[in-house]
Amino acid sequence: MINLTILGCHSATPRANAFPTAQYLEINNKHFLIDCGEGTQRQMRKYKVGFSKINHIFISHLHGDHYYGLVGLLSTYGMLSREKEMHIYGPKGIQKATMQMLKISESHAKFNMVFHELTSKESELIYEDDKVTVTTIPLNHRVYTNGYLFKEKEKPRKLNMLNISGYPEIDKADYLNIKAGRDITLTSGEVVPNKSLTLDPPKPLSYAFCSDTSYKPDIVPIIKDVDLLYHESTFLADRQDLAKKTKHSTSIEAAKIAKDASAKELILGHFSGRYPDTTVFQKEAKTVFDNVSLAKPGAKFTLK
Amino acid sequence: MINLTILGCHSATPRANAFPTAQYLEINNKHFLIDCGEGTQRQMRKYKVGFSKINHIFISHLHGDHYYGLVGLLSTYGMLSREKEMHIYGPKGIQKATMQMLKISESHAKFNMVFHELTSKESELIYEDDKVTVTTIPLNHRVYTNGYLFKEKEKPRKLNMLNISGYPEIDKADYLNIKAGRDITLTSGEVVPNKSLTLDPPKPLSYAFCSDTSYKPDIVPIIKDVDLLYHESTFLADRQDLAKKTKHSTSIEAAKIAKDASAKELILGHFSGRYPDTTVFQKEAKTVFDNVSLAKPGAKFTLK
């Protein structure tokens, strides 16, 4: 299952009702924070994100609107007497700047901060546990930037109890073998194929976070068939010139990426403050790709 | 005239409706920002503070809840194409940490940031122009901390046009001498004393910002007769032990300072999250000092 909560989704400077990028992702019962603009911890409180569940933070790039909330959040974790390790993934340099700011405030945390500094321009697997993998999506912005692809791992096949009950000879002791994908040979010599004893597991779900970036079609193979795609769309097509200059995308470009990757659903975000009504982004993207949603603070996206 | 806007006034960690310390002060037509916790720029937008009016920022100490919004604010000034110098006053170390964070984000500001790093444990005059002075108030906290005393300068005496019209001999050419405080000698030899030709100017107003600090009665002479005093009161008297341990004040202690300094009005703030209803601070302080207000985001205090 995927549960994505948008904490902030506007570009550049915070405004009264515009919050810079931050997202809280629950995937296969793992909990991640993606980007951490100024004020993220306040948004986490507002939308009731459990602070203690998060053990991994992924920062796309070191522009303030994606990163300036990190030091305050880590400082708060210190005040909350956190003891668990916190893993922070982000561009090279993130450790030094963050630690200096914490040091000058004499924020003495009991917990260990483990920084994983990224430098590769190729997509790489940076996180793996029993349930989830996280892979970088190299993006093209004014500074070194990665998107992140979160994928559920293939789940084991489930026992088809109805079919199994048709073979009284098959015992509980066999279940482990069946779950592991093995066929069962009966005493008669008959081989019961695994497929008839098991059900297909739910298809693993995936979520791709792509911000900030200019239009970069070579990410399509990395995110191919993704279930949920967040792609920045700072501008509409009317400001293609500005998008190119600032290395951002338009809603049309985001929709093209979604279409070419055969994504199931596209979420647009990172809207420029010049567009007070964000529904125009959706309208424009829908001319290219049908299933488009808009990010807004507090919005939740659930896939089962 | 003094116009004080509270942007944030809660201690420690930001919460959905609790914002860390920041204040916007207009005094004698000069505009200052005092402290800059995370999210201050968003609060400035919310309460319609004119960003471009501010040329001087005073940071009391480098704990996150008073300082972690500075780098984002400076970065925003860069995006707003600011060109005027920005002066930043705060403890030694503020420049290096701030500039490193800006550098890593490749925030290229056109404007010059002039850092005035403070190290003295004695009260010192750190700012003076034609209208205002700013003096430090050395406080006692877990890290090096200063409060700030903002004072209007004595204004020139005003012409008493009614009395002047009684002396037809006195000409416009004399007005400059009269404003400068000089007596006028008539051709008859009669000396008209300056006092009868002028009106007293309005009394200069003053504002003292005292946060964070343990009870420190030796600040009383520095802020004697202050018109408006903001003093932190993180705890009530029931947690005197915690106040002492964390070097904060109780509302009773803040009220004692106000009383001993003969302040005209006391504003309490920096409330601990353990007290959901802040009116208890006012009630308790009133047992010692009568004119007590409570800080809250968006609250304005005006003195004329």
Coordinates of C-alpha atoms in Angstrom, one line a residue:
Chain A
M1 CA 0.0 0.0 0.0
I2 CA 1.1 3.5 -0.7
N3 CA 0.0 6.6 1.3
L4 CA 1.4 9.9 0.2
T5 CA 0.7 13.1 2.1
I6 CA 1.7 16.4 0.5
L7 CA 3.1 18.7 3.2
G8 CA 4.1 21.5 0.8
C9 CA 4.2 21.9 -2.9
H10 CA 4.9 25.5 -3.9
S11 CA 8.1 26.8 -5.5
A12 CA 10.6 29.3 -4.2
T13 CA 9.6 31.4 -1.2
P14 CA 7.1 30.5 1.5
R15 CA 3.9 32.6 1.5
A16 CA 0.9 32.7 3.9
N17 CA -0.7 29.7 2.3
A18 CA 2.1 28.3 0.2
F19 CA 4.6 25.9 1.6
P20 CA 7.8 24.7 0.0
T21 CA 8.3 21.1 -1.0
A22 CA 7.9 18.3 1.5
Q23 CA 6.1 14.9 1.3
Y24 CA 5.5 12.1 3.7
L25 CA 5.4 8.7 2.1
E26 CA 4.2 5.4 3.7
I27 CA 5.0 2.5 1.4
N28 CA 4.6 -1.2 2.5
N29 CA 4.6 0.0 6.1
K30 CA 7.8 1.9 5.8
H31 CA 7.8 5.7 6.4
F32 CA 9.9 8.3 4.5
L33 CA 10.2 12.0 4.4
I34 CA 10.9 13.4 1.0
D35 CA 12.4 16.9 0.9
C36 CA 12.2 19.3 3.8
G37 CA 11.6 23.0 2.9
E38 CA 11.3 25.6 5.7
G39 CA 8.3 25.0 7.9
T40 CA 8.1 21.2 7.1
Q41 CA 8.0 20.3 10.8
R42 CA 5.1 22.6 11.4
Q43 CA 3.3 21.0 8.4
M44 CA 4.0 17.6 9.8
R45 CA 2.4 18.6 13.1
K46 CA -0.6 20.1 11.2
Y47 CA -1.2 16.9 9.2
K48 CA -0.5 14.6 12.1
V49 CA 2.6 12.8 10.8
G50 CA 4.1 10.6 13.4
F51 CA 7.6 12.0 13.9
S52 CA 9.0 8.8 15.4
K53 CA 8.0 6.6 12.5
I54 CA 10.4 8.3 10.1
N55 CA 13.9 6.9 10.0
H56 CA 14.9 8.0 6.5
I57 CA 14.9 11.4 4.9
F58 CA 15.5 11.9 1.2
I59 CA 16.5 15.4 0.0
S60 CA 16.4 16.0 -3.8
H61 CA 18.7 19.1 -3.9
L62 CA 20.1 21.8 -1.7
H63 CA 17.9 24.8 -2.8
G64 CA 16.3 26.3 0.3
D65 CA 12.8 25.5 -0.7
H66 CA 13.7 21.8 -0.5
Y67 CA 16.2 21.8 2.3
Y68 CA 16.0 24.7 4.8
G69 CA 13.6 22.9 7.1
L70 CA 15.9 20.0 7.7
V71 CA 18.1 21.5 10.4
G72 CA 15.1 22.6 12.5
L73 CA 13.5 19.2 12.1
L74 CA 16.7 17.4 13.3
S75 CA 17.0 19.8 16.2
T76 CA 13.4 19.0 17.2
Y77 CA 14.1 15.3 17.0
G78 CA 16.9 16.1 19.5
M79 CA 14.5 17.9 21.8
L80 CA 12.1 14.9 21.5
S81 CA 14.9 12.7 23.0
R82 CA 15.0 10.6 19.9
E83 CA 17.5 7.7 20.2
K84 CA 17.1 5.9 16.9
E85 CA 19.5 6.5 14.0
M86 CA 18.2 8.9 11.4
H87 CA 19.4 8.3 7.8
I88 CA 19.6 11.3 5.5
Y89 CA 20.2 11.0 1.8
G90 CA 21.1 14.0 -0.3
P91 CA 23.7 15.8 -2.4
K92 CA 27.3 16.0 -1.3
G93 CA 27.8 18.9 1.2
I94 CA 24.6 18.3 3.1
Q95 CA 26.3 16.9 6.1
K96 CA 28.8 19.7 6.7
A97 CA 26.2 22.5 6.3
T98 CA 23.6 20.8 8.4
M99 CA 26.0 19.8 11.2
Q100 CA 27.5 23.3 11.4
M101 CA 24.1 24.8 11.9
L102 CA 23.3 22.3 14.6
K103 CA 26.7 22.8 16.2
I104 CA 26.3 26.6 16.4
S105 CA 22.9 26.1 18.1
E106 CA 24.5 23.7 20.6
S107 CA 21.7 21.2 19.7
H108 CA 23.0 18.1 21.4
A109 CA 21.1 15.2 19.9
K110 CA 21.3 11.8 21.5
F111 CA 20.6 10.1 18.2
N112 CA 23.1 9.3 15.5
M113 CA 22.6 11.1 12.1
V114 CA 23.9 9.0 9.2
F115 CA 24.4 11.0 6.1
H116 CA 24.4 9.3 2.7
E117 CA 25.9 11.8 0.3
L118 CA 25.1 11.3 -3.3
T119 CA 27.3 12.3 -6.2
S120 CA 26.5 9.8 -9.0
K121 CA 24.9 11.0 -12.2
E122 CA 23.6 7.5 -12.9
S123 CA 20.5 6.0 -11.3
E124 CA 21.6 3.9 -8.3
L125 CA 20.0 1.8 -5.6
I126 CA 20.6 3.7 -2.4
Y127 CA 18.2 1.9 0.0
E128 CA 16.9 -1.6 0.4
D129 CA 15.2 -3.5 3.1
D130 CA 12.9 -6.5 3.2
K131 CA 9.9 -4.5 1.9
V132 CA 11.1 -1.5 -0.2
T133 CA 13.8 -0.3 -2.5
V134 CA 14.7 3.3 -3.3
T135 CA 16.5 4.2 -6.4
T136 CA 17.8 7.7 -7.5
I137 CA 16.3 9.4 -10.6
P138 CA 19.0 11.7 -11.9
L139 CA 17.4 15.0 -12.8
N140 CA 18.6 18.1 -14.6
H141 CA 18.4 21.3 -12.5
R142 CA 20.6 24.3 -11.8
V143 CA 22.3 22.3 -9.0
Y144 CA 22.9 18.6 -8.6
T145 CA 19.5 17.0 -8.1
N146 CA 18.0 13.5 -7.7
G147 CA 14.4 12.4 -7.8
Y148 CA 13.6 9.1 -6.0
L149 CA 11.8 6.0 -7.0
F150 CA 10.2 4.1 -4.2
K151 CA 9.2 0.5 -5.0
E152 CA 7.5 -2.2 -3.0
K153 CA 9.3 -5.5 -3.2
E154 CA 7.7 -8.5 -4.8
K155 CA 5.5 -10.2 -2.2
P156 CA 5.4 -14.0 -1.7
R157 CA 2.6 -15.9 -3.5
K158 CA -0.3 -16.5 -1.3
L159 CA -1.7 -20.0 -0.4
N160 CA -4.9 -20.9 -2.4
M161 CA -6.6 -22.6 0.5
L162 CA -9.6 -23.6 -1.6
N163 CA -7.5 -25.5 -4.1
I164 CA -5.2 -26.9 -1.4
S165 CA -8.2 -28.4 0.5
G166 CA -8.8 -30.5 -2.7
Y167 CA -5.6 -32.4 -1.8
P168 CA -6.0 -33.9 1.6
E169 CA -2.5 -35.3 1.4
I170 CA -1.0 -31.8 1.4
D171 CA -0.1 -30.9 5.0
K172 CA 0.7 -27.6 6.8
A173 CA 4.3 -28.8 6.8
D174 CA 4.2 -28.2 3.0
Y175 CA 3.0 -24.6 3.1
L176 CA 6.5 -23.2 3.4
N177 CA 7.6 -25.0 0.2
I178 CA 4.4 -23.9 -1.6
K179 CA 4.9 -20.3 -0.5
A180 CA 8.5 -20.5 -1.8
G181 CA 7.1 -21.4 -5.2
R182 CA 7.7 -25.2 -5.3
D183 CA 5.5 -27.7 -6.9
I184 CA 4.2 -30.6 -4.8
T185 CA 4.7 -34.3 -5.7
L186 CA 1.9 -36.5 -4.3
T187 CA 2.6 -40.1 -3.3
S188 CA 0.8 -41.1 -6.5
G189 CA 3.6 -39.4 -8.4
E190 CA 1.2 -36.7 -9.6
V191 CA 2.9 -33.3 -9.6
V192 CA 0.7 -30.5 -8.5
P193 CA 2.0 -27.3 -10.1
N194 CA 2.7 -24.4 -7.7
K195 CA 0.4 -22.1 -9.7
S196 CA -2.7 -24.2 -8.8
L197 CA -1.9 -24.1 -5.1
T198 CA -1.2 -20.4 -4.9
L199 CA -2.7 -17.1 -5.7
D200 CA -0.8 -14.2 -7.4
P201 CA 0.4 -11.8 -4.8
P202 CA -0.7 -8.2 -5.0
K203 CA 1.3 -6.4 -7.7
P204 CA 4.1 -4.3 -6.0
L205 CA 3.4 -0.6 -6.1
S206 CA 5.8 2.2 -6.9
Y207 CA 6.0 5.9 -6.4
A208 CA 8.3 8.3 -8.3
F209 CA 9.2 11.7 -7.0
C210 CA 10.7 14.0 -9.7
S211 CA 11.5 17.6 -8.5
D212 CA 13.2 19.9 -9.6
T213 CA 14.0 19.3 -13.2
S214 CA 13.9 20.6 -16.7
Y215 CA 12.1 18.2 -19.2
K216 CA 14.3 15.1 -19.1
P217 CA 12.9 12.3 -21.2
D218 CA 15.8 10.0 -20.4
I219 CA 14.2 9.4 -16.9
V220 CA 11.3 7.5 -18.6
P221 CA 13.0 4.1 -18.6
I222 CA 13.8 4.4 -14.9
I223 CA 10.2 5.2 -13.9
K224 CA 8.5 3.0 -16.6
D225 CA 5.0 1.8 -15.5
V226 CA 5.2 3.6 -12.2
D227 CA 1.9 3.6 -10.3
L228 CA 2.1 7.2 -9.0
L229 CA 4.3 9.9 -10.4
Y230 CA 4.9 13.3 -8.8
H231 CA 6.5 15.6 -11.4
E232 CA 7.2 19.2 -10.9
S233 CA 5.4 21.7 -13.1
T234 CA 6.6 25.1 -12.1
F235 CA 5.2 26.8 -15.2
L236 CA 2.5 26.5 -17.8
A237 CA 3.5 26.2 -21.4
D238 CA 3.1 30.0 -21.8
R239 CA 6.4 30.4 -19.9
Q240 CA 8.4 27.7 -21.7
D241 CA 11.2 30.2 -22.0
L242 CA 11.4 30.7 -18.2
A243 CA 11.1 26.9 -17.6
K244 CA 14.1 26.4 -19.9
K245 CA 16.1 29.2 -18.4
T246 CA 15.5 28.2 -14.7
K247 CA 15.6 24.4 -15.5
H248 CA 12.1 23.7 -14.5
S249 CA 9.2 21.9 -16.3
T250 CA 5.9 23.0 -17.7
S251 CA 2.7 21.0 -17.0
I252 CA 2.8 19.8 -20.6
E253 CA 6.3 18.4 -20.2
A254 CA 5.3 16.7 -16.9
A255 CA 2.4 15.1 -18.7
K256 CA 4.6 13.9 -21.5
I257 CA 6.9 12.2 -19.0
A258 CA 3.8 10.5 -17.4
K259 CA 2.5 9.4 -20.8
D260 CA 5.8 8.1 -22.1
A261 CA 6.4 6.2 -18.8
S262 CA 2.9 4.8 -18.9
A263 CA 2.4 6.1 -15.4
K264 CA -1.0 5.3 -13.8
E265 CA -1.5 8.7 -12.2
L266 CA 0.3 12.0 -12.3
I267 CA 0.5 14.5 -9.5
L268 CA 1.6 18.0 -10.4
G269 CA 3.3 20.4 -8.0
H270 CA 6.0 23.0 -7.3
F271 CA 3.8 25.7 -8.7
S272 CA 5.2 29.1 -9.4
G273 CA 3.5 31.9 -7.3
R274 CA 2.6 33.7 -10.6
Y275 CA -0.4 31.4 -11.0
P276 CA -2.9 32.0 -8.2
D277 CA -5.3 29.4 -9.5
T278 CA -3.5 26.0 -9.8
T279 CA -6.3 24.3 -11.7
V280 CA -4.9 25.7 -14.9
F281 CA -2.0 23.3 -14.5
Q282 CA -4.4 20.3 -14.4
K283 CA -6.3 21.5 -17.4
E284 CA -3.2 22.0 -19.5
A285 CA -1.7 18.6 -18.5
K286 CA -4.9 16.8 -19.3
T287 CA -4.5 17.7 -23.0
V288 CA -1.6 15.2 -23.0
F289 CA -2.3 12.7 -20.1
D290 CA -5.6 12.0 -18.6
N291 CA -5.2 11.0 -14.9
V292 CA -3.8 14.2 -13.5
S293 CA -4.1 15.4 -9.9
L294 CA -2.8 18.6 -8.2
A295 CA -0.7 18.6 -5.1
K296 CA -1.9 20.8 -2.3
P297 CA -0.9 20.9 1.4
G298 CA -2.6 18.1 3.2
A299 CA -3.7 16.2 0.1
K300 CA -3.4 12.5 0.5
F301 CA -3.0 9.9 -2.3
T302 CA -3.6 6.3 -1.5
L303 CA -3.0 3.2 -3.7
K304 CA -3.9 -0.3 -2.6
Chain B
M1 CA 5.8 56.1 17.5
I2 CA 6.3 52.4 18.2
N3 CA 4.5 49.7 16.3
L4 CA 5.4 46.2 17.4
T5 CA 4.0 43.1 15.5
I6 CA 4.4 39.7 17.1
L7 CA 5.2 37.2 14.3
G8 CA 5.9 34.2 16.6
C9 CA 6.1 33.8 20.4
H10 CA 6.3 30.2 21.4
S11 CA 9.3 28.3 22.7
A12 CA 11.2 25.3 21.3
T13 CA 9.6 23.4 18.4
P14 CA 7.1 24.8 15.9
R15 CA 3.6 23.4 16.0
A16 CA 0.5 23.8 13.9
N17 CA -0.5 27.1 15.6
A18 CA 2.7 27.9 17.6
F19 CA 5.5 29.8 15.9
P20 CA 9.0 30.4 17.2
T21 CA 10.2 33.9 18.2
A22 CA 10.2 36.7 15.7
Q23 CA 9.0 40.3 16.0
Y24 CA 8.7 43.2 13.6
L25 CA 9.4 46.6 15.1
E26 CA 8.6 50.0 13.6
I27 CA 10.1 52.8 15.8
N28 CA 10.4 56.4 14.7
N29 CA 9.9 55.3 11.1
K30 CA 12.7 52.8 11.3
H31 CA 12.0 49.1 10.6
F32 CA 13.6 46.2 12.4
L33 CA 13.3 42.5 12.5
I34 CA 14.0 40.9 15.9
D35 CA 14.8 37.2 16.0
C36 CA 13.9 34.9 13.1
G37 CA 12.8 31.4 14.0
E38 CA 11.8 28.9 11.4
G39 CA 8.8 30.1 9.3
T40 CA 9.3 33.8 10.1
Q41 CA 9.2 34.8 6.4
R42 CA 5.8 33.0 6.1
Q43 CA 4.5 34.9 9.2
M44 CA 5.8 38.2 7.6
R45 CA 3.8 37.4 4.5
K46 CA 0.7 36.5 6.6
Y47 CA 0.8 39.7 8.6
K48 CA 1.7 41.9 5.7
V49 CA 5.2 43.1 6.8
G50 CA 6.9 45.1 4.0
F51 CA 10.0 43.0 3.3
S52 CA 11.8 45.9 1.6
K53 CA 11.5 48.2 4.6
I54 CA 13.8 46.1 6.8
N55 CA 17.5 46.8 6.6
H56 CA 18.5 45.6 10.1
I57 CA 17.9 42.2 11.7
F58 CA 18.8 41.6 15.4
I59 CA 19.2 37.9 16.5
S60 CA 19.3 37.4 20.3
H61 CA 21.0 34.0 20.2
L62 CA 21.6 31.0 18.0
H63 CA 19.1 28.5 19.2
G64 CA 17.0 27.3 16.3
D65 CA 13.8 28.8 17.5
H66 CA 15.3 32.2 17.3
Y67 CA 17.5 31.8 14.3
Y68 CA 16.7 29.0 11.8
G69 CA 14.5 31.2 9.7
L70 CA 17.2 33.6 8.9
V71 CA 18.9 31.7 6.0
G72 CA 15.6 31.2 4.2
L73 CA 14.7 34.9 4.7
L74 CA 18.0 36.0 3.3
S75 CA 17.6 33.6 0.4
T76 CA 14.2 35.1 -0.3
Y77 CA 15.6 38.6 -0.3
G78 CA 18.0 37.4 -3.0
M79 CA 15.1 36.0 -5.1
L80 CA 13.3 39.4 -4.6
S81 CA 16.4 41.0 -6.3
R82 CA 17.1 43.1 -3.2
E83 CA 20.1 45.4 -3.8
K84 CA 20.2 47.3 -0.5
E85 CA 22.7 46.2 2.2
M86 CA 21.2 44.1 5.0
H87 CA 22.8 44.4 8.4
I88 CA 22.6 41.4 10.7
Y89 CA 23.4 41.6 14.4
G90 CA 24.0 38.5 16.4
P91 CA 26.4 36.3 18.3
K92 CA 29.8 35.4 17.0
G93 CA 29.5 32.5 14.5
I94 CA 26.3 33.7 12.9
Q95 CA 28.1 34.8 9.7
K96 CA 29.9 31.5 9.0
A97 CA 26.9 29.2 9.6
T98 CA 24.6 31.5 7.6
M99 CA 26.9 32.0 4.7
Q100 CA 27.7 28.3 4.4
M101 CA 24.1 27.4 4.2
L102 CA 23.5 30.1 1.5
K103 CA 26.6 29.0 -0.4
I104 CA 25.6 25.3 -0.5
S105 CA 22.2 26.3 -2.0
E106 CA 24.0 28.5 -4.5
S107 CA 21.8 31.4 -3.5
H108 CA 23.4 34.2 -5.3
A109 CA 22.2 37.5 -3.7
K110 CA 23.0 40.8 -5.4
F111 CA 22.9 42.5 -2.0
N112 CA 25.6 42.8 0.5
M113 CA 25.1 41.1 3.9
V114 CA 26.9 43.0 6.7
F115 CA 27.3 40.8 9.8
H116 CA 27.9 42.6 13.1
E117 CA 29.0 39.8 15.4
L118 CA 28.6 40.4 19.1
T119 CA 30.8 39.0 21.9
S120 CA 30.7 41.6 24.7
K121 CA 29.1 40.7 28.0
E122 CA 28.6 44.4 28.8
S123 CA 25.7 46.4 27.4
E124 CA 26.9 48.3 24.3
L125 CA 25.5 50.7 21.7
I126 CA 25.5 48.7 18.5
Y127 CA 23.3 50.9 16.2
E128 CA 22.7 54.6 15.9
D129 CA 21.1 56.8 13.2
D130 CA 19.4 60.2 13.3
K131 CA 16.2 58.7 14.9
V132 CA 17.0 55.6 16.9
T133 CA 19.6 53.9 19.0
V134 CA 19.9 50.2 19.7
T135 CA 21.8 48.9 22.8
T136 CA 22.4 45.3 23.8
I137 CA 20.9 43.9 27.0
P138 CA 23.2 41.1 28.1
L139 CA 21.1 38.1 29.2
N140 CA 21.8 34.9 30.9
H141 CA 20.9 31.8 28.9
R142 CA 22.5 28.4 28.0
V143 CA 24.3 30.1 25.1
Y144 CA 25.6 33.7 24.6
T145 CA 22.4 35.8 24.4
N146 CA 21.6 39.5 24.1
G147 CA 18.3 41.3 24.4
Y148 CA 18.0 44.7 22.6
L149 CA 16.8 48.1 23.8
F150 CA 15.4 50.3 21.0
K151 CA 15.1 54.0 21.8
E152 CA 13.8 56.9 19.9
K153 CA 16.2 59.9 20.0
E154 CA 15.2 63.1 21.7
K155 CA 13.3 65.1 19.1
P156 CA 13.8 68.9 18.5
R157 CA 11.5 71.3 20.4
K158 CA 8.6 72.4 18.4
L159 CA 7.8 76.1 17.5
N160 CA 5.0 77.6 19.7
M161 CA 3.4 79.6 16.9
L162 CA 0.7 81.1 19.2
N163 CA 3.4 82.6 21.5
I164 CA 5.7 83.6 18.6
S165 CA 2.9 85.6 16.9
G166 CA 2.9 87.8 20.0
Y167 CA 6.3 89.1 19.0
P168 CA 5.9 90.6 15.5
E169 CA 9.6 91.3 15.5
I170 CA 10.4 87.6 15.4
D171 CA 10.9 86.6 11.8
K172 CA 11.0 83.2 10.0
A173 CA 14.8 83.7 9.8
D174 CA 14.8 83.2 13.6
Y175 CA 13.0 79.8 13.5
L176 CA 16.1 77.8 13.1
N177 CA 17.7 79.4 16.2
I178 CA 14.6 78.9 18.2
K179 CA 14.3 75.2 17.2
A180 CA 18.0 74.9 18.2
G181 CA 17.0 76.0 21.7
R182 CA 18.3 79.6 21.7
D183 CA 16.7 82.5 23.4
I184 CA 15.8 85.6 21.2
T185 CA 17.0 89.1 22.1
L186 CA 14.6 91.8 20.8
T187 CA 15.8 95.2 19.7
S188 CA 14.4 96.6 23.0
G189 CA 17.0 94.4 24.7
E190 CA 14.3 92.2 26.1
V191 CA 15.4 88.5 26.1
V192 CA 12.6 86.1 25.2
P193 CA 13.4 82.7 26.8
N194 CA 13.4 79.8 24.4
K195 CA 10.9 77.9 26.6
S196 CA 8.2 80.5 25.9
L197 CA 8.7 80.2 22.1
T198 CA 8.7 76.4 22.0
L199 CA 6.6 73.4 23.0
D200 CA 8.1 70.3 24.6
P201 CA 8.7 67.6 21.9
P202 CA 7.0 64.3 22.4
K203 CA 8.8 62.2 24.9
P204 CA 11.1 59.6 23.2
L205 CA 9.7 56.1 23.4
S206 CA 11.6 52.9 24.1
Y207 CA 11.1 49.2 23.6
A208 CA 13.1 46.4 25.3
F209 CA 13.2 42.9 24.0
C210 CA 14.4 40.3 26.5
S211 CA 14.5 36.7 25.4
D212 CA 15.8 34.1 26.3
T213 CA 17.1 34.5 29.9
S214 CA 16.9 33.3 33.4
Y215 CA 15.8 35.9 36.0
K216 CA 18.5 38.6 35.7
P217 CA 17.8 41.6 37.9
D218 CA 21.0 43.4 36.8
I219 CA 19.3 44.3 33.5
V220 CA 17.0 46.6 35.4
P221 CA 19.2 49.7 35.2
I222 CA 19.6 49.2 31.4
I223 CA 15.9 49.1 30.7
K224 CA 14.9 51.6 33.5
D225 CA 11.6 53.4 32.6
V226 CA 11.2 51.6 29.4
D227 CA 7.8 52.2 27.7
L228 CA 7.2 48.7 26.4
L229 CA 9.0 45.6 27.7
Y230 CA 8.8 42.1 26.1
H231 CA 10.2 39.6 28.6
E232 CA 10.2 35.9 28.1
S233 CA 8.2 33.8 30.5
T234 CA 8.6 30.2 29.4
F235 CA 7.2 28.7 32.6
L236 CA 4.8 29.5 35.4
A237 CA 6.1 29.7 38.9
D238 CA 5.0 26.0 39.4
R239 CA 8.0 25.0 37.3
Q240 CA 10.6 27.3 38.9
D241 CA 12.9 24.3 39.0
L242 CA 12.7 23.8 35.2
A243 CA 13.2 27.5 34.6
K244 CA 16.3 27.5 36.6
K245 CA 17.7 24.4 35.0
T246 CA 17.0 25.6 31.4
K247 CA 17.9 29.2 32.1
H248 CA 14.4 30.6 31.4
S249 CA 12.1 32.8 33.4
T250 CA 8.7 32.4 35.0
S251 CA 5.9 34.9 34.6
I252 CA 6.5 36.1 38.2
E253 CA 10.1 36.8 37.4
A254 CA 9.3 38.7 34.2
A255 CA 6.8 40.8 36.2
K256 CA 9.4 41.5 38.8
I257 CA 11.7 42.8 36.2
A258 CA 9.0 45.0 34.7
K259 CA 8.1 46.3 38.2
D260 CA 11.7 47.1 39.2
A261 CA 12.4 48.8 35.9
S262 CA 9.2 50.9 36.2
A263 CA 8.2 49.7 32.8
K264 CA 4.9 51.1 31.5
E265 CA 3.7 47.8 29.9
L266 CA 4.9 44.2 29.9
I267 CA 4.3 41.7 27.1
L268 CA 4.9 38.1 28.0
G269 CA 5.9 35.4 25.5
H270 CA 8.1 32.4 24.7
F271 CA 5.5 30.1 26.3
S272 CA 6.3 26.5 26.8
G273 CA 4.0 24.1 24.9
R274 CA 3.0 22.5 28.3
Y275 CA 0.5 25.3 28.9
P276 CA -2.2 25.1 26.3
D277 CA -4.0 28.2 27.8
T278 CA -1.6 31.1 27.9
T279 CA -3.9 33.4 29.9
V280 CA -2.5 31.7 33.1
F281 CA 0.7 33.6 32.4
Q282 CA -1.1 36.9 32.5
K283 CA -3.0 36.0 35.6
E284 CA 0.1 35.0 37.5
A285 CA 2.2 38.0 36.4
K286 CA -0.6 40.4 37.4
T287 CA -0.1 39.5 41.0
V288 CA 3.2 41.4 40.7
F289 CA 2.8 44.0 37.9
D290 CA -0.5 45.3 36.6
N291 CA -0.2 46.2 32.9
V292 CA 0.5 42.8 31.4
S293 CA -0.3 41.6 27.9
L294 CA 0.3 38.3 26.2
A295 CA 2.1 37.9 22.9
K296 CA 0.3 36.0 20.2
P297 CA 1.0 35.7 16.5
G298 CA -0.3 38.8 14.7
A299 CA -0.8 40.8 17.9
K300 CA 0.1 44.5 17.5
F301 CA 1.3 46.9 20.2
T302 CA 1.2 50.6 19.3
L303 CA 2.6 53.5 21.4
K304 CA 2.2 57.1 20.4

